Short mmCIF file of C-alpha atoms in Angstrom, two decimals:
data_model
loop_
_atom_site.label_atom_id
_atom_site.label_comp_id
_atom_site.label_asym_id
_atom_site.label_seq_id
_atom_site.Cartn_x
_atom_site.Cartn_y
_atom_site.Cartn_z
CA UNK A 67 -0.13 -0.02 -0.14
CA UNK A 68 1.48 3.29 -1.10
CA UNK A 69 1.71 6.11 1.40
CA UNK A 70 -0.31 9.18 0.99
CA UNK A 71 2.31 11.77 -0.22
CA UNK A 72 2.48 14.80 2.23
CA UNK A 73 1.45 17.75 0.41
CA UNK A 74 4.02 20.34 0.08
CA UNK A 75 3.86 24.09 -0.25
CA UNK A 76 6.36 27.13 -1.16
CA UNK A 77 5.73 28.65 2.02
CA UNK A 78 5.25 27.30 5.91
CA UNK A 79 1.81 25.70 6.11
CA UNK A 80 0.80 27.86 8.66
CA UNK A 81 -2.76 26.84 10.12
CA UNK A 82 -5.07 30.05 10.58
CA UNK A 83 -6.43 30.74 14.31
CA UNK A 84 -10.03 31.02 15.21
CA UNK A 85 -11.87 29.84 12.68
CA UNK A 86 -15.63 29.59 12.83
CA UNK A 87 -15.27 31.85 16.19
CA UNK A 88 -16.13 35.77 16.90
CA UNK A 89 -12.13 35.55 17.54
CA UNK A 90 -11.27 34.58 14.03
CA UNK A 91 -7.38 35.74 12.89
CA UNK A 92 -7.17 38.26 10.53
CA UNK A 93 -4.94 37.91 6.91
CA UNK A 94 -2.92 40.64 8.54
CA UNK A 95 -2.15 38.72 11.48
CA UNK A 96 -1.32 35.63 9.48
CA UNK A 97 0.75 37.53 7.55
CA UNK A 98 2.69 38.67 10.21
CA UNK A 99 3.08 35.34 12.14
CA UNK A 100 4.15 33.73 8.65
CA UNK A 101 6.75 36.39 8.27
CA UNK A 102 7.81 35.23 11.68
CA UNK A 103 8.13 31.71 10.92
CA UNK A 104 10.36 32.22 8.19
CA UNK A 105 12.53 34.56 10.19
CA UNK A 106 12.32 37.19 8.25
CA UNK A 107 11.21 40.85 7.59
CA UNK A 108 7.36 41.49 6.56
CA UNK A 109 9.27 43.87 3.96
CA UNK A 110 10.98 40.64 2.33
CA UNK A 111 7.99 38.34 2.47
CA UNK A 112 6.00 41.26 0.44
CA UNK A 113 8.49 41.57 -1.71
CA UNK A 114 8.55 37.27 -2.26
CA UNK A 115 4.81 37.70 -2.65
CA UNK A 116 4.54 40.35 -4.96
CA UNK A 117 7.28 38.78 -7.21
CA UNK A 118 4.67 35.96 -7.73
CA UNK A 119 1.53 37.84 -8.13
CA UNK A 120 2.84 40.68 -10.35
CA UNK A 121 6.58 40.15 -11.49
CA UNK A 122 8.30 43.59 -11.89
CA UNK A 123 6.13 45.33 -9.61
CA UNK A 124 8.53 45.41 -6.72
CA UNK A 125 10.93 47.90 -8.01
CA UNK A 126 13.24 50.45 -6.24
CA UNK A 127 11.96 53.78 -4.96
CA UNK A 128 13.80 57.14 -5.10
CA UNK A 129 17.03 54.95 -6.10
CA UNK A 130 16.64 53.10 -3.08
CA UNK A 131 17.39 49.35 -3.02
CA UNK A 132 14.62 47.38 -1.10
CA UNK A 133 12.28 50.25 -0.45
CA UNK A 134 9.13 50.25 -2.90
CA UNK A 135 6.08 52.38 -3.45
CA UNK A 136 3.84 49.32 -2.03
CA UNK A 137 3.38 49.54 1.88
CA UNK A 138 1.97 46.61 2.75
CA UNK A 139 0.76 47.71 6.34
CA UNK A 140 -1.58 50.83 4.47
CA UNK A 141 -3.41 48.10 2.35
CA UNK A 142 -6.76 46.66 3.80
CA UNK A 143 -5.75 43.06 3.34
CA UNK A 144 -8.54 42.04 5.57
CA UNK A 145 -11.29 43.77 4.02
CA UNK A 146 -13.45 42.98 1.06
CA UNK A 147 -11.61 44.73 -1.91
CA UNK A 148 -9.39 43.73 -4.59
CA UNK A 149 -6.50 43.66 -2.19
CA UNK A 150 -7.77 41.19 0.25
CA UNK A 151 -9.04 38.82 -2.66
CA UNK A 152 -5.17 39.15 -4.47
CA UNK A 153 -2.97 38.29 -1.23
CA UNK A 154 -5.57 35.54 0.11
CA UNK A 155 -5.58 33.78 -3.06
CA UNK A 156 -1.74 34.50 -3.41
CA UNK A 157 -0.91 33.18 0.32
CA UNK A 158 -3.13 30.13 -0.28
CA UNK A 159 -1.48 29.20 -3.11
CA UNK A 160 1.87 29.68 -1.38
CA UNK A 161 1.09 28.11 2.02
CA UNK A 162 -1.61 25.49 0.45
CA UNK A 163 -3.86 26.66 2.93
CA UNK A 164 -7.22 27.42 0.73
CA UNK A 165 -9.29 28.56 3.89
CA UNK A 166 -7.39 32.07 4.18
CA UNK A 167 -9.97 33.88 2.19
CA UNK A 168 -12.19 33.43 5.55
CA UNK A 169 -9.67 35.20 7.28
CA UNK A 170 -11.14 38.58 5.27
CA UNK A 171 -14.65 39.85 4.75
CA UNK A 172 -14.78 38.63 1.30
CA UNK A 173 -17.54 36.45 2.16
CA UNK A 174 -19.70 39.64 2.69
CA UNK A 175 -18.22 41.23 -0.46
CA UNK A 176 -21.81 40.79 -2.31
CA UNK A 177 -24.06 42.63 0.53
CA UNK A 178 -21.62 44.77 1.99
CA UNK A 179 -20.24 48.28 0.65
CA UNK A 180 -16.92 48.75 1.18
CA UNK A 181 -17.13 52.56 2.41
CA UNK A 182 -16.27 53.14 5.62
CA UNK A 183 -15.73 49.28 6.74
CA UNK A 184 -12.21 49.23 7.67
CA UNK A 185 -10.82 51.18 10.67
CA UNK A 186 -8.15 53.54 9.38
CA UNK A 187 -6.36 52.95 13.01
CA UNK A 188 -4.72 49.58 14.30
CA UNK A 189 -6.49 48.84 17.31
CA UNK A 190 -6.52 45.64 19.94
CA UNK A 191 -7.97 44.36 23.22
CA UNK A 192 -5.48 44.14 25.77
CA UNK A 193 -7.37 41.88 27.82
CA UNK A 194 -7.37 39.45 24.59
CA UNK A 195 -3.94 39.69 24.16
CA UNK A 196 -3.19 39.09 27.97
CA UNK A 197 -5.31 35.63 27.91
CA UNK A 198 -3.35 34.52 24.81
CA UNK A 199 0.13 34.78 26.59
CA UNK A 200 -1.57 33.90 30.21
CA UNK A 201 -3.05 30.29 28.60
CA UNK A 202 0.41 29.80 26.90
CA UNK A 203 -1.28 30.40 23.25
CA UNK A 204 0.15 32.52 20.25
CA UNK A 205 -0.99 36.34 20.31
CA UNK A 206 -2.51 37.58 17.52
CA UNK A 207 -4.89 39.73 15.89
CA UNK A 208 -8.77 39.83 15.55
CA UNK A 209 -10.41 40.53 12.45
CA UNK A 210 -13.26 42.02 14.43
CA UNK A 211 -10.39 44.68 15.55
CA UNK A 212 -10.02 45.76 11.87
CA UNK A 213 -13.73 46.59 11.46
CA UNK A 214 -14.31 50.44 11.70
CA UNK A 215 -17.82 49.97 13.35
CA UNK A 216 -16.49 47.93 16.26
CA UNK A 217 -15.55 49.76 19.02
CA UNK A 218 -15.66 47.15 22.00
CA UNK A 219 -14.52 43.57 22.95
CA UNK A 220 -18.12 41.78 24.11
CA UNK A 221 -16.08 39.57 26.03
CA UNK A 222 -14.35 41.63 28.39
CA UNK A 223 -16.43 44.55 28.03
CA UNK A 224 -13.82 47.09 27.21
CA UNK A 225 -13.37 49.22 24.50
CA UNK A 226 -10.62 48.48 22.06
CA UNK A 227 -6.92 50.66 22.33
CA UNK A 228 -4.84 52.28 19.54
CA UNK A 229 -2.04 53.29 21.96
CA UNK A 230 0.42 51.37 23.22
CA UNK A 231 0.10 51.57 27.19
CA UNK A 232 4.24 51.88 27.69
CA UNK A 233 5.17 54.20 24.99
CA UNK A 234 1.74 56.32 24.24
CA UNK A 235 2.34 56.10 20.40
CA UNK A 236 -0.03 55.06 17.94
CA UNK A 237 0.07 52.94 14.67
CA UNK A 238 2.11 50.44 16.41
CA UNK A 239 0.62 47.17 16.31
CA UNK A 240 2.11 46.02 13.00
CA UNK A 241 3.37 48.89 10.75
CA UNK A 242 6.73 47.96 10.79
CA UNK A 243 9.22 45.60 8.70
CA UNK A 244 9.78 43.23 11.89
CA UNK A 245 6.15 42.46 13.69
CA UNK A 246 5.66 39.79 16.26
CA UNK A 247 1.57 40.12 17.21
CA UNK A 248 1.32 41.68 20.46
CA UNK A 249 4.09 43.35 21.02
CA UNK A 250 4.65 47.24 20.45
CA UNK A 251 6.70 47.93 17.15
CA UNK A 252 8.04 51.36 18.58
CA UNK A 253 9.00 50.61 22.36
CA UNK A 254 8.99 46.22 22.01
CA UNK A 255 6.70 46.13 24.96
CA UNK A 256 3.93 43.63 25.59
CA UNK A 257 0.25 45.73 24.24
CA UNK A 258 -1.55 43.56 26.73
CA UNK A 259 -1.55 45.42 29.77
CA UNK A 260 -5.06 45.27 31.06
CA UNK A 261 -4.46 46.67 34.20
CA UNK A 262 -3.97 50.10 32.36
CA UNK A 263 -7.18 49.74 30.46
CA UNK A 264 -10.37 49.86 32.74
CA UNK A 265 -13.70 48.51 31.83
CA UNK A 266 -15.75 50.21 29.52
CA UNK A 267 -18.20 52.86 30.89
CA UNK A 268 -21.80 51.65 31.33
CA UNK A 269 -23.60 54.46 29.38
CA UNK A 270 -26.27 54.21 27.02
CA UNK A 271 -24.03 55.03 23.93
CA UNK A 272 -21.63 52.33 25.20
CA UNK A 273 -24.50 49.85 25.47
CA UNK A 274 -24.88 50.51 22.03
CA UNK A 275 -21.41 49.73 21.10
CA UNK A 276 -21.63 46.41 22.91
CA UNK A 277 -24.73 45.35 21.11
CA UNK A 278 -23.15 46.44 17.82
CA UNK A 279 -19.79 44.54 18.79
CA UNK A 280 -21.69 41.57 19.91
CA UNK A 281 -23.46 41.40 16.14
CA UNK A 282 -20.25 41.97 14.28
CA UNK A 283 -18.67 39.03 16.22
CA UNK A 284 -21.68 36.91 15.56
CA UNK A 285 -21.73 37.60 11.80
CA UNK A 286 -17.51 37.24 11.89
CA UNK A 287 -18.00 33.75 13.52
CA UNK A 288 -20.44 32.65 10.96
CA UNK A 289 -18.49 34.04 7.82
CA UNK A 290 -15.28 32.22 8.76
CA UNK A 291 -17.09 29.15 8.42
CA UNK A 292 -18.43 27.59 5.50
CA UNK A 293 -21.87 27.71 6.04
CA UNK A 294 -22.78 31.32 5.13
CA UNK A 295 -24.43 32.12 1.55
CA UNK A 296 -25.67 35.97 1.70
CA UNK A 297 -28.17 36.98 -0.82
CA UNK A 298 -28.43 40.99 -1.83
CA UNK A 299 -31.83 40.81 -3.01
CA UNK A 300 -33.09 38.59 -0.17
CA UNK A 301 -31.67 41.48 2.03
CA UNK A 302 -33.35 43.79 0.36
CA UNK A 303 -36.42 41.98 0.53
CA UNK A 304 -36.28 41.56 4.24
CA UNK A 305 -35.89 45.28 4.67
CA UNK A 306 -39.09 45.90 2.63
CA UNK A 307 -40.77 43.58 4.81
CA UNK A 308 -39.72 45.10 7.97
CA UNK A 309 -40.49 48.53 6.67
CA UNK A 310 -44.23 47.34 6.08
CA UNK A 311 -44.21 45.36 9.46
CA UNK A 312 -42.98 47.84 11.60
CA UNK A 313 -43.77 51.41 10.11
CA UNK A 314 -46.44 50.63 7.77
CA UNK A 315 -44.43 50.73 4.60
CA UNK A 316 -43.55 54.52 5.16
CA UNK A 317 -39.76 54.89 4.66
CA UNK A 318 -39.39 58.34 6.36
CA UNK A 319 -40.68 56.58 9.94
CA UNK A 320 -38.11 53.82 9.63
CA UNK A 321 -35.39 55.90 8.40
CA UNK A 322 -36.28 57.78 11.83
CA UNK A 323 -36.22 54.66 13.36
CA UNK A 324 -32.96 53.70 12.30
CA UNK A 325 -31.41 57.17 12.80
CA UNK A 326 -30.56 57.77 9.37
CA UNK A 327 -31.56 60.03 6.47
CA UNK A 328 -35.03 59.62 4.69
CA UNK A 329 -33.20 59.40 1.58
CA UNK A 330 -30.63 56.92 2.49
CA UNK A 331 -33.84 54.64 2.91
CA UNK A 332 -35.18 55.78 -0.35
CA UNK A 333 -31.85 55.08 -2.04
CA UNK A 334 -31.72 51.50 -0.50
CA UNK A 335 -35.65 50.60 -1.93
CA UNK A 336 -34.63 52.03 -5.74
CA UNK A 337 -30.80 50.87 -5.83
CA UNK A 338 -31.08 47.48 -4.60
CA UNK A 339 -27.21 47.96 -4.01
CA UNK A 340 -24.89 46.96 -1.41
CA UNK A 341 -25.59 48.53 2.38
CA UNK A 342 -22.67 49.83 4.37
CA UNK A 343 -22.17 47.48 7.38
CA UNK A 344 -22.94 50.34 9.92
CA UNK A 345 -26.57 50.47 7.96
CA UNK A 346 -26.98 46.56 8.05
CA UNK A 347 -25.87 46.32 12.06
CA UNK A 348 -28.49 49.37 12.72
CA UNK A 349 -31.41 47.41 11.09
CA UNK A 350 -30.84 44.52 13.11
CA UNK A 351 -30.55 46.07 16.59
CA UNK A 352 -33.26 48.68 15.85
CA UNK A 353 -35.67 45.72 14.21
CA UNK A 354 -34.79 43.04 17.20
CA UNK A 355 -33.02 40.87 14.45
CA UNK A 356 -30.08 39.42 14.75
CA UNK A 357 -27.80 40.21 11.42
CA UNK A 358 -27.23 36.69 10.06
CA UNK A 359 -31.04 36.27 10.12
CA UNK A 360 -31.43 39.77 8.44
CA UNK A 361 -28.85 38.48 5.62
CA UNK A 362 -29.96 35.32 5.04
CA UNK A 363 -33.88 36.63 5.15
CA UNK A 364 -35.03 34.46 7.86
CA UNK A 365 -37.65 36.33 9.70
CA UNK A 366 -39.23 32.90 11.09
CA UNK A 367 -38.74 33.52 14.62
CA UNK A 368 -38.69 37.30 14.26
CA UNK A 369 -40.65 39.50 16.64
CA UNK A 370 -41.42 43.30 16.26
CA UNK A 371 -39.52 45.31 18.89
CA UNK A 372 -41.83 46.35 21.92
CA UNK A 373 -42.28 50.05 21.95
CA UNK A 374 -41.31 52.10 24.85
CA UNK A 375 -44.00 54.78 25.81
CA UNK A 376 -42.46 58.09 26.85
CA UNK A 377 -43.87 59.08 30.36
CA UNK A 378 -45.88 62.48 30.15
CA UNK A 379 -43.76 64.95 32.19
CA UNK A 380 -45.56 67.87 33.94
CA UNK A 381 -43.04 70.83 32.85
CA UNK A 382 -43.38 74.08 33.95
CA UNK A 383 -42.86 76.72 31.36
CA UNK A 384 -43.04 80.78 31.70
CA UNK A 385 -46.37 82.20 31.07
CA UNK A 386 -44.34 84.78 29.17
CA UNK A 387 -41.77 84.48 26.54
CA UNK A 388 -39.05 87.22 27.33
CA UNK A 389 -38.44 89.24 23.90
CA UNK A 390 -35.45 90.92 22.65
CA UNK A 391 -35.55 94.70 23.90
CA UNK A 392 -35.28 97.02 20.61
CA UNK A 393 -32.10 98.70 20.77
CA UNK A 394 -32.20 102.56 19.79
CA UNK A 395 -28.77 104.48 19.52
CA UNK A 396 -27.91 108.21 19.14
CA UNK A 397 -25.82 108.42 16.09
CA UNK A 398 -25.02 111.98 16.75
CA UNK A 399 -23.34 110.98 20.21
CA UNK A 400 -21.39 107.97 18.58
CA UNK A 401 -20.18 110.32 15.67
CA UNK A 402 -18.81 112.77 18.03
CA UNK A 403 -17.41 109.51 20.33
CA UNK A 404 -15.58 108.32 16.77
CA UNK A 405 -14.29 111.96 16.09
CA UNK A 406 -12.47 111.84 19.69
CA UNK A 407 -11.04 108.27 18.91
CA UNK A 408 -9.87 109.47 16.00
CA UNK A 409 -7.64 112.37 17.99
CA UNK A 410 -6.60 110.11 20.60
CA UNK A 411 -2.88 109.25 20.64
CA UNK A 412 -3.79 105.27 21.25
CA UNK A 413 -5.09 103.96 17.94
CA UNK A 414 -7.83 101.32 18.59
CA UNK A 415 -9.90 98.96 15.97
CA UNK A 416 -13.28 99.38 15.09
CA UNK A 417 -14.02 96.05 16.51
CA UNK A 418 -12.71 97.27 19.97
CA UNK A 419 -14.65 100.68 19.58
CA UNK A 420 -17.60 98.80 18.73
CA UNK A 421 -17.48 96.48 21.74
CA UNK A 422 -17.19 99.15 24.24
CA UNK A 423 -20.13 101.42 22.43
CA UNK A 424 -22.08 97.95 22.58
CA UNK A 425 -22.79 98.40 19.19
CA UNK A 426 -22.33 95.90 15.96
CA UNK A 427 -19.66 97.00 14.13
CA UNK A 428 -21.38 96.78 10.91
CA UNK A 429 -23.95 99.27 11.80
CA UNK A 430 -21.08 101.88 12.46
CA UNK A 431 -19.93 101.02 8.98
CA UNK A 432 -23.89 101.75 7.69
CA UNK A 433 -24.52 104.95 10.06
CA UNK A 434 -21.34 106.26 10.75
CA UNK A 435 -19.30 105.28 7.35
CA UNK A 436 -16.73 108.24 6.95
CA UNK A 437 -15.35 108.16 10.63
CA UNK A 438 -15.34 104.20 10.60
CA UNK A 439 -13.44 104.15 7.61
CA UNK A 440 -11.19 106.74 9.02
CA UNK A 441 -10.55 104.37 12.14
CA UNK A 442 -10.17 101.56 10.26
CA UNK A 443 -6.96 102.87 7.82
CA UNK A 444 -5.72 104.57 10.78
CA UNK A 445 -5.61 101.54 12.76
CA UNK A 446 -4.08 99.54 9.97
CA UNK A 447 -1.33 102.36 9.74
CA UNK A 448 -0.48 101.70 13.20
CA UNK A 449 -0.19 98.19 12.87
CA UNK A 450 2.11 98.46 10.00
CA UNK A 451 4.19 100.65 11.66
CA UNK A 452 4.58 98.76 14.71
CA UNK A 453 5.55 95.37 12.80
CA UNK A 454 8.13 97.25 10.64
CA UNK A 455 9.47 98.54 13.94
CA UNK A 456 10.03 95.35 15.15
CA UNK A 457 11.48 93.81 11.96
CA UNK A 458 14.00 96.78 11.84
CA UNK A 459 14.80 95.54 15.55
CA UNK A 460 15.45 92.17 14.55
CA UNK A 461 17.22 92.89 11.32
CA UNK A 462 19.68 94.82 13.49
CA UNK A 463 20.06 91.50 15.50
CA UNK A 464 20.86 89.36 12.61
CA UNK A 465 23.09 92.26 11.16
CA UNK A 466 25.05 92.05 15.27
CA UNK A 467 25.09 88.22 14.62
CA UNK A 468 26.61 88.02 11.02
CA UNK A 469 29.11 90.35 11.59
CA UNK A 470 30.08 88.34 14.89
CA UNK A 471 30.12 85.32 12.78
CA UNK A 472 32.41 86.83 9.98
CA UNK A 473 34.64 88.38 12.80
CA UNK A 474 35.44 84.98 14.13
CA UNK A 475 36.59 83.76 10.52
CA UNK A 476 33.44 81.87 9.61
CA UNK A 477 31.42 81.93 6.37
CA UNK A 478 27.70 82.79 7.26
CA UNK A 479 25.10 79.64 7.25
CA UNK A 480 21.79 79.44 8.47
CA UNK A 481 23.40 76.40 10.63
CA UNK A 482 25.83 79.05 12.14
CA UNK A 483 22.97 81.54 12.50
CA UNK A 484 20.57 79.03 14.43
CA UNK A 485 23.29 78.53 16.88
CA UNK A 486 23.50 81.85 18.18
CA UNK A 487 20.09 82.90 17.43
CA UNK A 488 16.62 80.85 19.04
CA UNK A 489 14.33 79.55 16.42
CA UNK A 490 11.44 81.66 18.05
CA UNK A 491 13.37 84.98 16.70
CA UNK A 492 14.08 83.83 13.27
CA UNK A 493 10.52 82.95 12.91
CA UNK A 494 9.53 86.19 13.49
CA UNK A 495 11.73 87.07 10.73
CA UNK A 496 9.77 88.06 7.31
CA UNK A 497 11.39 87.03 4.03
CA UNK A 498 14.81 85.82 6.02
CA UNK A 499 16.41 84.73 3.53
CA UNK A 500 16.25 87.70 1.49
CA UNK A 501 16.98 89.81 4.59
CA UNK A 502 20.45 87.59 5.06
CA UNK A 503 21.26 88.21 1.56
CA UNK A 504 20.87 92.18 1.67
CA UNK A 505 22.79 91.83 5.18
CA UNK A 506 25.96 90.29 3.04
CA UNK A 507 25.38 92.50 0.03
CA UNK A 508 25.33 95.77 2.18
CA UNK A 509 27.90 95.03 4.89
CA UNK A 510 31.56 95.65 3.85
CA UNK A 511 32.69 93.15 6.44
CA UNK A 512 30.89 90.34 5.11
#
C-alpha cells in the first residue's frame, strides 16, 4: 500500500487561528506570523509574494534598493476589496491553506459596501492579548478589531485601544518591517496590559457599542465558516418587509427609527445595491433581529420590538416668552465719540470701539461710514508701523550676529546663525533669506 504523499507548499503551511469563532484571526495577523515563522521581515515576505503575483512590480523607490512604493501595512488585506482577494489567493497558493479568504471579509462582498468598513487605526483589546499569553497561546490580531464599526470587546466589556500602554504611541501594532503580534513596534513592550485599561463605561451609548460588537462578532464567526451564503436581493426584500411590518411601509418613519436620513432608505429601495455594515447592524439592532437572519432573510422567529412609551411629564413653562428689547442709538453722539477716537494718541480697531459702545461694528460702517473707515485705516497704519519697527529691531540683531560670525573667520550659514539666534526669533523675521542676502551684500565686513 503506497503511503499518501505529504502535500508540499512554497511557504510554511501555517494554520490560521480561530476559524469559525468570533476570535478568528485576520489575514494581516496571519501574514505577520508567517513572516516570523520564516525568520524574515514583512518587507522581504511582501517582495516575495508580489514577485509571484505581479513580477517586476516591486521596483526600487527613489534609488533605494529594497524600498518600494508598495507599503503592505497600509493595504486593507483583511477587507473585501481587490487587495484582500489578491493577497488571500496568493498566500493560499503559496501556503496550501485554502481557507485564508475566510480570514477576510470577502464572504460579505456581495451584500456589504466597502465605504467606511475598515478601521483607519490599528486597534486591539489588551485583555485578549493578555489571555493569549496567560494561556500559553500565540498572541494574534482578531479580524473584528479591523472593522471600523466595532469599538469594544464583548468578552471583556472593554473598549478597543489604539495606543501602546508604555510609550503612548499609536500605529504601533503592525506598521513595521519586523512585527511580532502582541508587541509594540516602537518600544518592543507587550501590548496586553489590562491593568492599564479599565472596563467600559456603562452608558447608553456604550451599551449600543456592545450590542453592535456582539452582532459583528456573530457575523464574523459565521463568515469564517463555510455555512454562510448571503443574498443581496433577499436582504432588500427583508428590509422591505420590516418597513411594512414596523412602519406601515412609510420609509420616512423607518429612517427615523434607524437614525438615518430619509434619502438613505429611499436609495436602498430604489438602487438595490450593497449596504454599509453600519446600516445593516442598525437595522438588526433597532428591529429586534440578528444580523445573520437579516442577511439570509430568515424572519421565522422574528417578533417586532416592543415600543417603550414616553411618560408624560409635568413641565413648568414661563407664562410669557421674554422678547429681546429693541435698541436705539444716538448716532450723533456716536459720531462725536468716533471723532474723539480719531484724535486719540492710542489707535484702536473698529471692533474694539464697537464693543466698548455695545454696537455691532457693521452698524458703524452703515450709519457712520466716514469716521468708521478713517478709524480702520488709521489702525491699519498703526499696526504696519509697529510691525516695521519690530522687523527693524530683528534686522539689527541679525546684522550683529552676521558680523560676529564674520569676525570669527567663518562663513555665514543658517547652521551657524541658528546656533546664536533662537528659532522663535528667526521665525518672526519676514523673508528671512532675502534679509540675510541683503545684509551680506551691504556689509563690507561680510
